[in-house]
Amino acid sequence: MKIAVAGGTGMVGAMVVDQLKARGHEPVVLARAAGVDLVTGGGLEDKLDGVEAVVDVTSTATISAKVATEFFTTTTGHLLQAGYAAGVRHHVLLSIVGIDVTPFGYYVGKLAQEELVKDGKVPFTIIRATQFHEFAEQMIERSRVGPVLVVPRMRSAPIAAAEVAALLADVALGVPRGMAPEVGGPRTESVPDMTRRLLRKQGSRRPVLTARLVGKAGRAMATGALIPANPGTVGIQTYDEWLEQR
Ligand SMILES: NC(=O)c1ccc[n+]([C@@H]2O[C@H](COP(=O)([O-])OP(=O)(O)OC[C@H]3O[C@@H](n4cnc5c(N)ncnc54)[C@H](OP(=O)(O)O)[C@@H]3O)[C@@H](O)[C@H]2O)c1
């Protein structure tokens, strides 16, 4: 089966591509590195011909609600439009647990993206997952302030990106399910602590400062709003097990 992976060069996207290949399917990567810019729609033209399902896992590094909303509604808007025209039967969106009660800039954009998919003409599945174990790596790359890292006070039930990728491949090969049950990892962790443990593993002594984000979003993140109450799928690999394998 031909399945497009928008963001197929990214953290989870590349794993979805591998999963699909391993199962004998034909992934079509939609990313700038593959000649498709989903912000402009350039390069998308006939890429969805014969494609049965689209897995939507693009991302942009921003904490601005305006930038995130523009990015997610534009990229997903182009995918839905082109998908409908090409007869795509299933749009699979990866979203994030707790975004409806955590008005943090990036999550505002993800919520607008969910609404667009729900209002669109292509049958869909939206899966909300928790932060990946790999999120700690992304924090180290993206939260540097001079020599220190500033990481938000945040509780999570992190899950291995590989487990989410396998689930996304299953879902893409199945029928549309609308809002699917949430997905989370096996244990609750503190994100600053995850970051410190990963730095230690890497042999780095870089200090990690913790800051609670202001307002409702900061309070929600710090008090567990990003942890699913009733996950439909609970990941198997713990953060420590993942760390052990690095
Ligand atoms: N990271 C987490 O912990 C986590 C947890 C739950 C859910 N999610 C969701 O999972 C999704 C993927 O996250 P990730 O961390 O795997 O992302 P990522 O590693 O940052 O990858 C982003 C992907 O988007 C592509 N992209 C960016 N701008 C593009 C554009 N203009 N046109 C086409 N492609 C573009 C990138 O490829 P190019 O640069 O080649 O264009 C890349 O393949 C996101 O929607 C995120 O909200 C993430």
XYZ file of C-alpha atoms and ligand atoms in Angstrom:
294
model
C 0.000 0.000 0.000
C 1.256 3.516 -0.829
C 1.292 5.703 2.300
C 2.570 9.277 2.468
C 4.497 10.375 5.555
C 4.486 14.167 5.926
C 7.541 14.874 8.080
C 9.037 11.518 7.076
C 12.574 12.774 7.729
C 11.810 13.812 11.332
C 12.232 12.048 14.674
C 9.084 9.919 14.588
C 8.441 10.303 10.846
C 11.631 8.472 9.829
C 10.617 5.600 12.140
C 7.144 5.444 10.530
C 8.837 5.221 7.115
C 10.997 2.317 8.368
C 7.965 0.571 9.870
C 6.036 0.807 6.600
C 8.987 -0.466 4.557
C 9.527 -3.364 6.969
C 5.896 -4.388 6.451
C 6.272 -4.350 2.660
C 4.462 -1.073 1.994
C 5.554 1.920 -0.079
C 6.133 5.096 1.958
C 6.184 8.444 0.132
C 8.194 11.006 2.123
C 6.825 14.557 2.134
C 9.439 16.918 3.608
C 11.593 19.765 2.336
C 14.576 17.393 2.278
C 12.530 15.254 -0.141
C 11.598 18.264 -2.318
C 8.160 19.019 -0.815
C 7.523 22.241 1.106
C 4.161 21.868 2.812
C 4.081 25.536 3.823
C 3.982 26.648 0.187
C 2.587 23.391 -1.211
C 5.509 23.361 -3.651
C 6.484 19.890 -4.846
C 3.279 18.267 -3.541
C 1.526 18.257 -6.988
C 1.185 14.581 -7.981
C 2.884 13.107 -4.874
C -0.437 11.811 -3.492
C -1.457 9.954 -6.655
C -2.326 6.400 -5.625
C -1.726 7.154 -1.935
C -4.231 5.484 0.429
C -3.335 7.202 3.690
C -1.344 10.224 4.854
C 0.503 10.196 8.182
C 0.838 13.830 9.292
C 3.932 14.211 11.530
C 5.510 17.486 10.459
C 6.723 19.920 13.080
C 8.414 23.273 13.526
C 10.467 24.446 16.512
C 8.518 27.360 17.957
C 6.851 28.448 21.177
C 4.821 31.152 19.416
C 1.087 30.416 19.129
C 0.911 32.541 15.977
C 3.827 30.819 14.248
C 2.648 27.342 15.324
C -0.931 27.976 14.220
C 0.188 29.302 10.840
C 2.553 26.380 10.316
C 0.204 23.577 11.361
C -2.928 24.913 9.660
C -1.065 25.729 6.431
C 0.834 22.438 6.138
C -2.143 20.300 7.143
C -4.454 22.452 4.998
C -2.333 21.663 1.943
C -2.263 17.957 2.826
C -6.048 17.759 3.287
C -6.753 19.666 0.083
C -4.358 17.591 -2.016
C -5.435 14.399 -0.243
C -9.125 14.971 -0.948
C -8.388 15.753 -4.603
C -6.307 12.568 -4.921
C -8.887 10.346 -3.190
C -6.833 9.666 -0.048
C -9.066 7.588 2.241
C -7.406 8.242 5.619
C -5.597 11.198 7.219
C -3.691 10.181 10.357
C -2.607 13.045 12.602
C -0.235 12.698 15.541
C -1.153 15.150 18.269
C -0.301 15.644 21.929
C -2.078 14.698 25.169
C -3.393 17.640 27.185
C -3.185 20.365 24.536
C -6.831 21.356 25.076
C -6.121 22.346 28.713
C -2.580 23.684 28.272
C -2.581 26.956 26.302
C 1.142 26.866 25.503
C 2.025 28.464 22.114
C 3.022 25.283 20.222
C -0.017 23.427 21.604
C -2.358 26.218 20.481
C -1.132 25.484 16.957
C -1.617 21.719 17.388
C -5.184 22.255 18.623
C -5.971 24.397 15.549
C -4.474 21.592 13.435
C -6.761 19.017 15.102
C -9.809 21.224 14.415
C -8.861 21.536 10.755
C -8.569 17.761 10.405
C -11.910 17.208 12.199
C -13.611 19.744 9.892
C -11.939 18.399 6.746
C -13.360 16.154 4.032
C -10.858 13.313 4.428
C -11.797 10.592 6.959
C -9.319 10.832 9.815
C -7.749 9.392 12.912
C -6.214 11.759 15.479
C -3.910 10.109 18.004
C -2.728 12.127 20.970
C 0.546 10.857 22.429
C 2.696 12.020 25.316
C 6.251 13.362 24.899
C 8.737 10.917 23.375
C 11.754 9.717 25.357
C 13.651 11.499 22.556
C 11.991 14.757 23.691
C 14.857 15.068 26.206
C 17.283 15.177 23.251
C 15.161 17.827 21.558
C 15.205 19.838 24.821
C 19.006 19.720 24.873
C 19.166 20.884 21.247
C 16.583 23.632 21.629
C 16.764 25.006 25.203
C 20.311 26.299 25.383
C 20.743 29.713 27.020
C 24.487 30.344 26.942
C 26.219 27.485 28.780
C 23.099 26.381 30.682
C 19.889 24.672 29.646
C 16.587 26.100 30.795
C 13.927 23.389 30.812
C 10.294 24.005 31.753
C 8.920 22.372 34.862
C 6.910 19.679 33.202
C 5.568 16.270 34.160
C 5.145 13.674 31.459
C 4.588 9.958 30.922
C 7.133 9.673 28.099
C 7.012 6.939 25.482
C 9.568 5.615 22.980
C 9.095 7.279 19.583
C 9.608 3.831 18.024
C 6.482 2.512 19.795
C 4.442 5.498 18.607
C 5.754 4.988 15.060
C 4.676 1.333 15.078
C 1.218 2.356 16.261
C 0.965 5.060 13.577
C 1.825 2.481 10.903
C -0.882 0.129 12.267
C -3.420 2.942 12.281
C -2.529 4.138 8.775
C -3.078 0.609 7.451
C -6.461 0.373 9.203
C -9.765 2.215 8.972
C -10.295 5.832 10.140
C -11.234 6.000 13.842
C -11.854 9.714 14.481
C -10.437 10.712 17.897
C -8.503 7.596 18.940
C -7.705 6.661 22.553
C -4.670 8.472 23.964
C -1.197 6.964 24.078
C 1.299 7.305 26.926
C 4.388 5.740 28.410
C 4.681 3.354 31.361
C 5.959 5.803 34.018
C 5.622 9.393 35.070
C 8.807 11.467 34.837
C 9.972 15.036 35.358
C 11.197 16.455 32.040
C 14.058 18.496 33.617
C 15.169 15.320 35.379
C 15.001 13.319 32.122
C 17.195 15.988 30.540
C 19.740 15.844 33.409
C 19.936 12.034 33.201
C 20.514 12.154 29.434
C 23.245 14.799 29.823
C 24.944 12.651 32.469
C 24.767 9.675 30.107
C 26.403 11.823 27.408
C 29.176 12.745 29.863
C 28.085 16.396 29.929
C 28.139 18.470 33.096
C 26.060 21.261 31.600
C 23.764 22.704 34.284
C 20.000 22.391 33.828
C 17.836 25.151 35.267
C 14.147 24.588 35.770
C 11.612 27.328 35.200
C 7.872 27.056 35.553
C 6.248 28.726 32.565
C 3.951 31.566 33.533
C 0.182 31.341 33.607
C -2.281 28.526 33.036
C -0.033 26.647 30.584
C 2.866 26.544 33.057
C 0.624 25.381 35.871
C -0.940 22.682 33.698
C 2.430 21.370 32.473
C 3.866 21.269 35.987
C 0.888 19.495 37.517
C 0.335 16.636 35.097
C -2.137 17.906 32.476
C 0.056 16.295 29.798
C -0.377 12.830 31.325
C -3.274 10.775 29.943
C -5.913 9.799 32.512
C -7.149 6.755 30.573
C -4.621 5.807 27.898
C -5.819 3.309 25.301
C -2.225 2.238 24.693
C 0.542 2.237 27.280
C 4.088 1.992 25.968
C 6.383 -0.746 27.227
C 9.878 0.747 27.234
C 10.655 2.964 30.237
C 12.789 6.080 29.963
C 15.597 4.347 31.886
C 15.531 1.380 29.503
C 15.667 3.752 26.526
C 18.551 5.642 28.160
C 20.396 2.387 28.744
C 20.315 1.723 24.980
C 21.786 5.105 23.981
N 8.600 15.230 19.935
C 7.696 14.788 20.805
O 7.983 14.481 21.981
C 6.256 14.625 20.368
C 5.329 14.017 21.230
C 3.997 13.865 20.806
C 3.613 14.306 19.537
N 4.540 14.910 18.735
C 4.123 15.366 17.402
O 4.755 14.535 16.453
C 5.027 15.260 15.261
C 6.481 15.043 14.850
O 7.327 15.504 15.878
P 8.910 15.254 15.769
O 9.483 15.703 17.075
O 9.154 13.875 15.257
O 9.296 16.328 14.623
P 10.731 16.702 14.062
O 11.742 15.683 14.396
O 10.987 18.132 14.430
O 10.498 16.613 12.471
C 9.753 17.557 11.792
C 9.496 17.091 10.377
O 8.708 18.086 9.708
C 9.288 18.343 8.437
N 8.985 19.717 8.021
C 9.238 20.862 8.705
N 8.856 21.924 7.965
C 8.351 21.424 6.801
C 7.809 22.008 5.631
N 7.717 23.340 5.486
N 7.391 21.205 4.617
C 7.495 19.863 4.742
N 7.984 19.241 5.820
C 8.425 20.018 6.838
C 10.798 18.121 8.657
O 11.467 17.831 7.462
P 12.308 18.914 6.602
O 13.070 19.746 7.591
O 13.140 18.085 5.678
O 11.279 19.714 5.874
C 10.762 16.889 9.540
O 10.619 15.734 8.738
C 4.663 16.726 15.563
O 3.416 17.005 15.007
C 4.590 16.784 17.078
O 3.667 17.730 17.526
C 5.841 15.057 19.099
